[in-house]
Tab-separated table of C-alpha atoms in Angstrom:
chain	number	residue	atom	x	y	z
A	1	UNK	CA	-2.696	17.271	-0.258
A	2	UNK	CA	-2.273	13.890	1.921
A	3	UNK	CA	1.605	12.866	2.306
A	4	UNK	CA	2.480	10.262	-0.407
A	5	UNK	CA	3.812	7.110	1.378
A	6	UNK	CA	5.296	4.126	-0.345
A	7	UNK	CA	5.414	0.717	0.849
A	8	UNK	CA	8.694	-1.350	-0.365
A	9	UNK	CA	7.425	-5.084	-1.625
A	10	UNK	CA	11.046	-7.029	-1.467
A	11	UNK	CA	10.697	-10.185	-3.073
A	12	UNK	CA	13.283	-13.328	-3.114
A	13	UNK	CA	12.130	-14.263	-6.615
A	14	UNK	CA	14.286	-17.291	-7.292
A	15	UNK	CA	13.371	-18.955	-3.350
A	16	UNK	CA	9.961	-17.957	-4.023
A	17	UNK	CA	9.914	-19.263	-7.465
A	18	UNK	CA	11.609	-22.836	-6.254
A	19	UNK	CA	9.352	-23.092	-3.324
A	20	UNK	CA	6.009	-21.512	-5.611
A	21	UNK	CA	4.969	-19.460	-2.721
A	22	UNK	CA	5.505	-15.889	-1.241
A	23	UNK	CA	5.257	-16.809	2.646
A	24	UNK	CA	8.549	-16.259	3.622
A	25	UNK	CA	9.962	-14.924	0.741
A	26	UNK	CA	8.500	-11.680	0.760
A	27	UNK	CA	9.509	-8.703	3.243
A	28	UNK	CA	7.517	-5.651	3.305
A	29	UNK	CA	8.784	-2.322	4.484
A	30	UNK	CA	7.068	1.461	5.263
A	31	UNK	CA	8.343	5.043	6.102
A	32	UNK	CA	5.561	4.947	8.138
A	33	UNK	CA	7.733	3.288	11.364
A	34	UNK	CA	7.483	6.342	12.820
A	35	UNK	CA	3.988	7.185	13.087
A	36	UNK	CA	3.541	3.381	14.416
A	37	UNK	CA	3.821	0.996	11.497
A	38	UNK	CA	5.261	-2.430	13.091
A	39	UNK	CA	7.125	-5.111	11.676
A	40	UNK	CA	9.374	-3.688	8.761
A	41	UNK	CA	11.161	-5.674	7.309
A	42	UNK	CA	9.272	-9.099	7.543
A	43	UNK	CA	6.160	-10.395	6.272
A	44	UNK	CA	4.125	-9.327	8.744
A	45	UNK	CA	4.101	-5.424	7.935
A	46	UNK	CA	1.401	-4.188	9.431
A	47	UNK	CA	1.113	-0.091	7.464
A	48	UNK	CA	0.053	2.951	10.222
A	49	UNK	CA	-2.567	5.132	8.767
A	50	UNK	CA	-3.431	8.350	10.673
A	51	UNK	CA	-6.242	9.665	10.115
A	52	UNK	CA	-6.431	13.557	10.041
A	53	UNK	CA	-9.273	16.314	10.899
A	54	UNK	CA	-9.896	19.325	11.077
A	55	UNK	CA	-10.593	20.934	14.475
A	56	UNK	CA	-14.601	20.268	13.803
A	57	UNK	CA	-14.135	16.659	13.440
A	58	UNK	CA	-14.502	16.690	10.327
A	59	UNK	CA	-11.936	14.560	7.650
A	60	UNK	CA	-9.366	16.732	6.559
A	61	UNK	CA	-7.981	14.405	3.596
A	62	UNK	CA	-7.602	10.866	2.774
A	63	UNK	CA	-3.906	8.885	2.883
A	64	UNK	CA	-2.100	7.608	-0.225
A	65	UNK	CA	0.004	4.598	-0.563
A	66	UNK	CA	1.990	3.683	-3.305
A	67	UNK	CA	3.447	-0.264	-3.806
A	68	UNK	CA	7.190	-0.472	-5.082
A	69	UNK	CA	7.799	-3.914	-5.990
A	70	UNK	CA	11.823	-4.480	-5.561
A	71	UNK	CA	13.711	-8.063	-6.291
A	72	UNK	CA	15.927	-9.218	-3.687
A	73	UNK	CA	19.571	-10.715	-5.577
A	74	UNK	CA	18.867	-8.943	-9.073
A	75	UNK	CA	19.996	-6.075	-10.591
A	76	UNK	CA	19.282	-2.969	-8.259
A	77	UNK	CA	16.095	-0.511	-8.803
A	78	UNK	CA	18.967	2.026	-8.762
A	79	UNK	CA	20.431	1.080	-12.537
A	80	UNK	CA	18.649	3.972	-14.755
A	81	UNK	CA	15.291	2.548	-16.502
A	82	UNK	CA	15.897	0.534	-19.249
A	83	UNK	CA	19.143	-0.717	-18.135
A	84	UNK	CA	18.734	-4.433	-19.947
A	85	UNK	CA	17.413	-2.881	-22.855
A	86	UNK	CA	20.645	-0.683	-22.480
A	87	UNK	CA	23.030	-3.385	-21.798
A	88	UNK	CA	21.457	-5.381	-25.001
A	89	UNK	CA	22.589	-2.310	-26.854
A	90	UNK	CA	26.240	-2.165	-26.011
A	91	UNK	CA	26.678	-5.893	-26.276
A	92	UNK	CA	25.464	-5.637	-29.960
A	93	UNK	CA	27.577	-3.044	-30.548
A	94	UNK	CA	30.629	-4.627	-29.128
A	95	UNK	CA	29.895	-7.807	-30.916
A	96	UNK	CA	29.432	-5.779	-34.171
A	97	UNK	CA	32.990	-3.699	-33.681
A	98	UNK	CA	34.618	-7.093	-32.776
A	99	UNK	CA	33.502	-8.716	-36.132
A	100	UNK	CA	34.415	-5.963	-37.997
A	101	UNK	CA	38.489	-6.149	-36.360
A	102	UNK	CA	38.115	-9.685	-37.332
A	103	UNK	CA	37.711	-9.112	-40.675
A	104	UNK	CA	39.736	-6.069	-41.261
A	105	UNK	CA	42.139	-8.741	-40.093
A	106	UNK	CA	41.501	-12.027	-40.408
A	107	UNK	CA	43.589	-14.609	-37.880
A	108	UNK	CA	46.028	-16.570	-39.674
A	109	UNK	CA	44.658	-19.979	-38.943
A	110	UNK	CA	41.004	-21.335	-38.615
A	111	UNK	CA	41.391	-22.663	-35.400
A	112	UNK	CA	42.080	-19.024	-34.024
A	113	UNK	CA	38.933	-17.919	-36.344
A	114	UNK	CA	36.704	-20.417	-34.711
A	115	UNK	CA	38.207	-19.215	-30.951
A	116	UNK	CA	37.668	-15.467	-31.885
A	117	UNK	CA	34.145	-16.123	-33.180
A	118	UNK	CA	33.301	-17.946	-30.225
A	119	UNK	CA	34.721	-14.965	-28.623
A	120	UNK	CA	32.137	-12.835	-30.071
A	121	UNK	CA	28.939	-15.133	-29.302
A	122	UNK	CA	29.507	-14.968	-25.348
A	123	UNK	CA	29.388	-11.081	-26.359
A	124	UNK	CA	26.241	-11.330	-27.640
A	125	UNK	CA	25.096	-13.321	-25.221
A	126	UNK	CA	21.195	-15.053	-25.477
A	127	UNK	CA	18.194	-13.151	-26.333
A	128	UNK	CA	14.699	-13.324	-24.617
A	129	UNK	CA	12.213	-14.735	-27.373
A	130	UNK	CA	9.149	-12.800	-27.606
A	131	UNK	CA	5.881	-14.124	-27.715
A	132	UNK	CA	2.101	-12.746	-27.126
A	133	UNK	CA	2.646	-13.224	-23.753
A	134	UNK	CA	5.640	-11.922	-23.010
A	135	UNK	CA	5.234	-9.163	-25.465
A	136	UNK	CA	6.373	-5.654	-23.356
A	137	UNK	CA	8.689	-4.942	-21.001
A	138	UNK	CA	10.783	-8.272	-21.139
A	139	UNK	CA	10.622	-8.730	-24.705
A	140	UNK	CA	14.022	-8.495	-27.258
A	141	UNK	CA	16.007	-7.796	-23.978
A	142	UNK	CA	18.908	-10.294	-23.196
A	143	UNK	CA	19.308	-12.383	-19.851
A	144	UNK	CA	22.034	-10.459	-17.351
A	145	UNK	CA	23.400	-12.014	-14.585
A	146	UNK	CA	23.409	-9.836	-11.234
A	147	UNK	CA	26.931	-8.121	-12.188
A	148	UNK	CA	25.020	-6.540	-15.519
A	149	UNK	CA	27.031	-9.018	-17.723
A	150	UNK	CA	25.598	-11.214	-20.269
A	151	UNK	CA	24.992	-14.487	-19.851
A	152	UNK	CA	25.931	-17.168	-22.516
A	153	UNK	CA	24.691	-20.156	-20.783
A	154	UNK	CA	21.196	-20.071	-19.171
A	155	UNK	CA	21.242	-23.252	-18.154
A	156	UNK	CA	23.345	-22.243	-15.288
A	157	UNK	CA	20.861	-20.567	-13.621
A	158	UNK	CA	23.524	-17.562	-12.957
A	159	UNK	CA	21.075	-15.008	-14.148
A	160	UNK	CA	19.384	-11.919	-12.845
A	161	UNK	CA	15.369	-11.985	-12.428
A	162	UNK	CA	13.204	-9.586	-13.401
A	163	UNK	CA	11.370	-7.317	-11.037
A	164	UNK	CA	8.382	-8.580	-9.633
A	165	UNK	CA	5.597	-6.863	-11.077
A	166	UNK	CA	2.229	-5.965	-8.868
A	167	UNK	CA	-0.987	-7.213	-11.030
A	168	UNK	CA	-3.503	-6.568	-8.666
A	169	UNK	CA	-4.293	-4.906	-5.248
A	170	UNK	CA	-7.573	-6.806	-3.427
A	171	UNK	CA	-9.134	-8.601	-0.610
A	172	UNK	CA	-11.067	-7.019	2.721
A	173	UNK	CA	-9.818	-3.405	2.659
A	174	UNK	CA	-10.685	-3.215	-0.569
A	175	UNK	CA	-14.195	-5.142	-0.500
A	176	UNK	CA	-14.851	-3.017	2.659
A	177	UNK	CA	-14.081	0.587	0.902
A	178	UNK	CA	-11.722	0.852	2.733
A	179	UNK	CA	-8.966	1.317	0.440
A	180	UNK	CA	-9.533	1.990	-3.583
A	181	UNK	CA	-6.285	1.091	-5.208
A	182	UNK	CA	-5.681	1.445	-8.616
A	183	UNK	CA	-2.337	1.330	-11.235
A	184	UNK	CA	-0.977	4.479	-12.479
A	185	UNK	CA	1.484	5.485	-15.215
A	186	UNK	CA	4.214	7.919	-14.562
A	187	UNK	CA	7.649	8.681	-15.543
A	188	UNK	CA	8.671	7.315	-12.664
A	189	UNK	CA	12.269	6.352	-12.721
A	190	UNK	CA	12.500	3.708	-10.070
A	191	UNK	CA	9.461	1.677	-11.006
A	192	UNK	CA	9.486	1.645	-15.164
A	193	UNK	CA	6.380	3.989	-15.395
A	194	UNK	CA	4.408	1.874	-13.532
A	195	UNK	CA	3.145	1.682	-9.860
A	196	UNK	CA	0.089	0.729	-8.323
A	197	UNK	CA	-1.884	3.707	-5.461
A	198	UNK	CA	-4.208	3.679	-3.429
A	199	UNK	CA	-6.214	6.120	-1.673
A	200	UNK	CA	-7.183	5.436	2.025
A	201	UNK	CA	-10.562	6.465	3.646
A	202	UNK	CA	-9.570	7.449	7.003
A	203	UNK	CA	-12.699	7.964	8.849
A	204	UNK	CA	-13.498	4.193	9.820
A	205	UNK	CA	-10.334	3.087	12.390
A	206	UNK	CA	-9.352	-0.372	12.618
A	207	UNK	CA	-7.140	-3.334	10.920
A	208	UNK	CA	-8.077	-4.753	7.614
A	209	UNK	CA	-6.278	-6.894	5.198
A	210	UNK	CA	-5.341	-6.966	1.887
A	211	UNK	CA	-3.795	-9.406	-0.729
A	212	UNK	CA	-1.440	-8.077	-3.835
A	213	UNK	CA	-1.291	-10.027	-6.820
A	214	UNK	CA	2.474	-10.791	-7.437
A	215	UNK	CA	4.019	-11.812	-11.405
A	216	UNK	CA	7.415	-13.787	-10.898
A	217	UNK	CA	9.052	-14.518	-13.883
A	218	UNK	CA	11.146	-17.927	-14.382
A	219	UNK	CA	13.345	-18.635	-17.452
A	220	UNK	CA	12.987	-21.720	-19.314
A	221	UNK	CA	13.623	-23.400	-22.423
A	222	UNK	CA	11.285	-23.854	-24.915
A	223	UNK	CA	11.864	-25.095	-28.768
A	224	UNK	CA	15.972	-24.311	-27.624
A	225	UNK	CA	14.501	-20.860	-27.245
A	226	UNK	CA	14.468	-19.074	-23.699
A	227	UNK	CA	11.725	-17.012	-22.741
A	228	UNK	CA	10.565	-15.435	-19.140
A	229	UNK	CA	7.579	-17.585	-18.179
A	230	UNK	CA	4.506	-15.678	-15.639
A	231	UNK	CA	4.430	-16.841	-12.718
A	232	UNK	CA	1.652	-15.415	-10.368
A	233	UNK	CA	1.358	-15.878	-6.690
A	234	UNK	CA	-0.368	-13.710	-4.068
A	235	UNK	CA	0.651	-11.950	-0.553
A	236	UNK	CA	-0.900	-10.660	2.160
A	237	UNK	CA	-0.509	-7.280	4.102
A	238	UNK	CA	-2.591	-4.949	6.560
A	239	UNK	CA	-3.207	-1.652	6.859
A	240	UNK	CA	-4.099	-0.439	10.587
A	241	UNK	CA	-6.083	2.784	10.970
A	242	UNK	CA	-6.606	4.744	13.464
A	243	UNK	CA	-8.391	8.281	14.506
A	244	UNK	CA	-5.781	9.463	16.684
A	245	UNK	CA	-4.816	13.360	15.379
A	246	UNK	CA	-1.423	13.261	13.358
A	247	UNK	CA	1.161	14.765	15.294
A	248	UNK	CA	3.211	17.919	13.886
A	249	UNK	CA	6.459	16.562	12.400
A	250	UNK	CA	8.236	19.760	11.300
A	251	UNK	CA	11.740	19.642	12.531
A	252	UNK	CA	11.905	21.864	16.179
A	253	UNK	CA	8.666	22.639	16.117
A	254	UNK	CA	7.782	20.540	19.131
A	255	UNK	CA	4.829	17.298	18.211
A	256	UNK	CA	1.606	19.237	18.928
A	257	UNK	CA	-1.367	17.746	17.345
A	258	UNK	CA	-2.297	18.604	13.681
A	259	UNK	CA	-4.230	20.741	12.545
A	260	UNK	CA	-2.206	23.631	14.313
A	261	UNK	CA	-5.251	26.012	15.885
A	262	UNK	CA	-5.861	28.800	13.719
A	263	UNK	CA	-3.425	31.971	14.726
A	264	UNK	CA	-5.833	35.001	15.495
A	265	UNK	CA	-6.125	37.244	12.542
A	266	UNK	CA	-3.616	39.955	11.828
A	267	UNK	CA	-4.316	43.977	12.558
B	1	UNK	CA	47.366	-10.648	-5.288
B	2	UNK	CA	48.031	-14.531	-5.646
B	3	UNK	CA	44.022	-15.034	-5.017
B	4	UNK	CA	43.340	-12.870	-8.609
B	5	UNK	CA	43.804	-15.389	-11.288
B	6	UNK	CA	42.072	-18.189	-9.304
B	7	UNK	CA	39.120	-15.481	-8.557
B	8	UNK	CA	38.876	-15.414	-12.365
B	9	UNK	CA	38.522	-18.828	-13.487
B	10	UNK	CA	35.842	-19.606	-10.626
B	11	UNK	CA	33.626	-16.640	-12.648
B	12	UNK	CA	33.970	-17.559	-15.679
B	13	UNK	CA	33.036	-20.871	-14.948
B	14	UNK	CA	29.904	-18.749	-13.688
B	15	UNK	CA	28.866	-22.040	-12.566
B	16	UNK	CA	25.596	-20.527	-10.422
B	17	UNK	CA	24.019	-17.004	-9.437
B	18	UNK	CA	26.482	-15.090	-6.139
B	19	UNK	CA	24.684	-15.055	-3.149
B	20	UNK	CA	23.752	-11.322	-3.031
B	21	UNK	CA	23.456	-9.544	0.235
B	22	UNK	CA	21.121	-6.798	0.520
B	23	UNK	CA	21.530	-4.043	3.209
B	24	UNK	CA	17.673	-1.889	3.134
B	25	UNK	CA	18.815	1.586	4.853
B	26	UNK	CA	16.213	3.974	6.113
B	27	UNK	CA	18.540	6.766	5.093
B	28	UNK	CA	16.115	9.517	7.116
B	29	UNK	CA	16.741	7.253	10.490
B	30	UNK	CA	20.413	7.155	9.791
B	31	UNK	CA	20.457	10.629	10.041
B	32	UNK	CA	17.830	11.376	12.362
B	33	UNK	CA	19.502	9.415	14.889
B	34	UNK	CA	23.646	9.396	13.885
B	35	UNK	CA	23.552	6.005	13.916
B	36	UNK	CA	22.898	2.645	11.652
B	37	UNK	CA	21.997	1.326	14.422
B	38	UNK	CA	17.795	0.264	14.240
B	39	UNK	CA	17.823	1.341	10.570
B	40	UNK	CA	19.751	-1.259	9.142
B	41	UNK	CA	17.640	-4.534	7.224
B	42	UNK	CA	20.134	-7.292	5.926
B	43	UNK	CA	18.550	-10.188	3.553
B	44	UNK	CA	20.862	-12.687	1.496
B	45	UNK	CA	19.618	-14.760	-1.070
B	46	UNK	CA	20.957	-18.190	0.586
B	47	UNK	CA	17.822	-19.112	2.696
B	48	UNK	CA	17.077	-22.043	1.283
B	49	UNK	CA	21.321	-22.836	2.299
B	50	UNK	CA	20.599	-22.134	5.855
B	51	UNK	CA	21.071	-18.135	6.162
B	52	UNK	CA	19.504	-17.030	9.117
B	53	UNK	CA	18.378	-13.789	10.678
B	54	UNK	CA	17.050	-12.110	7.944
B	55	UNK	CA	15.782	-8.362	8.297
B	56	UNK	CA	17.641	-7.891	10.937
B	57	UNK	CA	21.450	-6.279	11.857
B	58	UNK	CA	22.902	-9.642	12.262
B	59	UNK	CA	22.527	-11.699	9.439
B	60	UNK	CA	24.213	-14.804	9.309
B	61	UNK	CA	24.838	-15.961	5.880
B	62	UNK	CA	25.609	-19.499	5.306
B	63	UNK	CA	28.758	-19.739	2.672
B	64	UNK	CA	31.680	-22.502	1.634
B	65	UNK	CA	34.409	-21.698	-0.063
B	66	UNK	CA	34.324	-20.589	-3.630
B	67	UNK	CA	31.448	-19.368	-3.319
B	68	UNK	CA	30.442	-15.457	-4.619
B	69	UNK	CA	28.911	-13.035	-2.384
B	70	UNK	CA	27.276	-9.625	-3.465
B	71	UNK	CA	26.553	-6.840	-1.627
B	72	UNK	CA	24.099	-4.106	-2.621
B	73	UNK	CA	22.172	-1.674	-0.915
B	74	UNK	CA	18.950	0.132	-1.136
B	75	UNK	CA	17.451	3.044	0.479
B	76	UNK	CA	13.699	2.931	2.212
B	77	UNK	CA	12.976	6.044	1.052
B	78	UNK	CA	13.477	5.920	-2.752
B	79	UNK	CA	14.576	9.727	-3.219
B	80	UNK	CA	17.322	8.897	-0.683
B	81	UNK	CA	20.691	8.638	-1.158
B	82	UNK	CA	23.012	5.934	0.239
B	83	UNK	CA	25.910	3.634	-0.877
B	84	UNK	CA	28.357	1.004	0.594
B	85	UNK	CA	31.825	2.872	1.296
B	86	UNK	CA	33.275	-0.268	2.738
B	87	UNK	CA	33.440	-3.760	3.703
B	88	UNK	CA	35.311	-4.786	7.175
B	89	UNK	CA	35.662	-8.409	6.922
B	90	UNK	CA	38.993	-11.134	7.592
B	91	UNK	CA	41.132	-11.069	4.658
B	92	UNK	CA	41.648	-14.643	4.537
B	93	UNK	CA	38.092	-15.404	4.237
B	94	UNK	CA	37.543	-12.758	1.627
B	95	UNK	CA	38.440	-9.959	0.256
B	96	UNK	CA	35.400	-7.900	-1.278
B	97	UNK	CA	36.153	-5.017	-3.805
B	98	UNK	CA	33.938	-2.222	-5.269
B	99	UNK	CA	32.835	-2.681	-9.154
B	100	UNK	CA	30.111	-0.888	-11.194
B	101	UNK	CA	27.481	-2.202	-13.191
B	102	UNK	CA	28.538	-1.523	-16.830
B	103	UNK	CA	28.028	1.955	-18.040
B	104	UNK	CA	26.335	3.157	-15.279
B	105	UNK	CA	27.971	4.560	-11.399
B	106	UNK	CA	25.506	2.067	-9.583
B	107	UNK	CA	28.375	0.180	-7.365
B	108	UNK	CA	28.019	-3.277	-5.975
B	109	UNK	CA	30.884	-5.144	-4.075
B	110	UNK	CA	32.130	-8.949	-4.795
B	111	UNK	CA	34.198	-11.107	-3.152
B	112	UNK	CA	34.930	-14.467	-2.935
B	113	UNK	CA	34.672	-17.298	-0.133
B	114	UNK	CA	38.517	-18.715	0.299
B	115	UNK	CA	38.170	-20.806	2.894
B	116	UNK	CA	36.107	-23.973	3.608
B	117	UNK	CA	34.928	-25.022	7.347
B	118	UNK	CA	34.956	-21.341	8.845
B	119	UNK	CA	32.922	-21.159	12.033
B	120	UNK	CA	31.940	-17.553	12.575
B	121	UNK	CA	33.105	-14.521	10.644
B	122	UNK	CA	31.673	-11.140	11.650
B	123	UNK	CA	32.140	-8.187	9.252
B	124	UNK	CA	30.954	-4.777	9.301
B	125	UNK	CA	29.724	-2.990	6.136
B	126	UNK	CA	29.827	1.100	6.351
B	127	UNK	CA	27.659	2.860	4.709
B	128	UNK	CA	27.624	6.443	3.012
B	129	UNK	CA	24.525	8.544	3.789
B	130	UNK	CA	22.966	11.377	1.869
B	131	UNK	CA	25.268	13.966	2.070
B	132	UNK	CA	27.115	13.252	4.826
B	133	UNK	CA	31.073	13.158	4.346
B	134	UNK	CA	32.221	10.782	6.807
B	135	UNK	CA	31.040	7.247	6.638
B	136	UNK	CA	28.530	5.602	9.096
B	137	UNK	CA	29.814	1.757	10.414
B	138	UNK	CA	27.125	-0.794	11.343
B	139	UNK	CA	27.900	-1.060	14.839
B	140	UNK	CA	26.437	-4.765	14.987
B	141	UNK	CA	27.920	-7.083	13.167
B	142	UNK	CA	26.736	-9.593	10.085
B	143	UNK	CA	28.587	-12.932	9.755
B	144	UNK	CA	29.427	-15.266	7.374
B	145	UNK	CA	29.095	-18.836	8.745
B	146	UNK	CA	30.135	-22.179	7.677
């Protein structure tokens, strides 16, 4: 079983959305700095892959990578999945509670009505219409800002984005067999079930690129409706692989080479 | 506390998004090495405002006054656990406190920009690490900048 390593996508939606391009607003990041990935943390990431053999020469196993797409100034990954959908609970429930004080005891003058009311709508705060498109994940959920609050006026532009989501995983690793990515469900926690893998054939060393498929979602107004509008735009990453034997890693067990040579058999 | 009530008003105006600061911590360097130091990744959200040095220790984030600023922090390996303990900055530029995203224990930390036409404002921003008791200090500094 090849070591499962994940490559961090972390995407400035809203300067990447005003500017309608990923260059620059994208920084890419490994656990692989160790066993000679270079650049974390920029744009340029290019993603170490060792290969390993067995003491023939022969491929042991292949790598796997797995893409976590993060937004940069929205709501952390860390908030448990489902968190708007959570939030747009509460806030209906608060709203609900607050109209039922109100009439269990109604204010003494309209004016006070009208204030308490209003009150109540910034509870409720502005749902996401749902249309084909946008049918899913975003749909029925209410716009947040980055503090987890709700916000009553979009047009400020004080809300949180939705995570980017990868669509697609192609270009010269892939068109070269290089790499075979594909998207997986899981109940993954951090990425809402869904991820996109690849595996990695390790046998031909060398650099080759590869392009991800990015959706961005904008808010905008239509009919006096909001609703999260697709935006898709594209990145670019490589992968660098090389033949060298993978180096032992255990903690104080010195950095032989892998495979460790066979011990001889016991009497 | 004089600053509170004004603090208020400016967000509930809510007139535009904070600038959010995000720390990326490879949690297994911190600890494989004692030290933030080469395993710290600071981005804002102001680079279109003129924030400069992005993924690195030493971000320089371009602010004015009122403005919001929110720190969060993620971990590079996503099993990992890390958090902000604290936020070393100049009181009179701003004072950032700890809050929680509602109904969960996810913590993020505010503050707001008090003063206009500041040159150069380091701050430090210590971090908790797995678990690790005692808190680990970036020992280079961000900065706000005017």
């Amino acid at each position: 079983m090849p070591q499962q390593l994940a490559i961090i996508v972390l995407v400035d939606v809203g300067n990447a959305l005003e500017s309608g391009t990923l260059d620059g607003n994208t920084y890419l990041f490994d656990n692989m700095k160790l066993q000679g990935s270079t650049n974390q943390g920029t744009g340029e990431l290019v993603t170490a892959i060792n290969g390993s053999y067995w003491l023939d020469g022969s491929q042991a196993s292949e790598q796997v990578l797995n893409w976590l797409p993060y937004s940069l100034g929205s709501i952390p990954p860390t908030v448990p999945r489902g968190y708007t959908a959570e939030r747009a609970r509460q806030t209906d429930q608060q709203a609900l509670a607050d109209l039922d004080a109100l009439s269990v005891k109604p204010p003494a003058t309209d004016t006070e009505a009208a204030a308490e009311l209003g009150r109540i709508k910034r509870t409720v705060g502005t749902r996401i219409k749902t249309t084909r498109r946008t049918r899913g994940r975003l749909s029925g959920q209410k716009i947040l800002d980055v503090t987890g609050q709700v916000v009553t006026d979009e047009n400020t532009g004080a809300h949180s984005y939705p995570a980017p989501v990868i669509t697609d995983v192609f270009g010269a690793a892939v068109d070269e067999k290089i790499m075979y990515p594909a998207e997986y469900g899981s109940p993954d926690l951090v990425t809402d079930g869904w991820y996109w893998s690849a595996t990695v054939d390790t046998s031909r060393p060398g650099t080759y690129a590869y392009s991800m498929r990015i959706q961005l979602h904008r808010l905008v107004q239509e009919g006096g409706e909001a609703l999260w509008q697709p935006v898709n735009l594209t990145c670019q990453s490589d992968i660098k692989v090389t033949s060298a034997p993978r180096r032992n890693a255990f903690t104080k067990a010195g950095v032989g080479m892998l495979p460790i040579p066979p011990s001889p058999p016991r009497p | 506390m004089t600053t509170k009530p004004r603090q208020r008003v400016e967000e509930n105006n809510g007139a535009k998004r904070p600038i959010s600061i995000t720390a990326v911590v490879d949690c297994v360097g911190v600890l494989a090495t004692g030290s933030v130091h080469g395993q710290l990744y600071l981005y804002d959200t102001n680079k279109a405002g003129g924030s400069t040095g992005f993924g690195t220790e030493e971000l320089r984030t371009r602010v004015r006054r009122g403005d919001q600023l929110l720190w969060n922090v993620l971990a590079l390996e996503c099993e990992a656990y890390v958090s902000i303990d604290d936020i070393v900055v100049d009181r009179e530029v701003c004072e950032p406190e700890r809050r929680v995203y509602p109904g969960t224990d996810v913590a993020y930390w505010i503050a707001t920009v008090k003063k206009d036409g500041i040159t150069s404002v380091p701050y430090q921003i210590k971090f908790k690490v797995g678990t690790r008791t005692e808190a680990f200090t970036a020992p280079v500094s961000a900065s706000l900048v005017g």
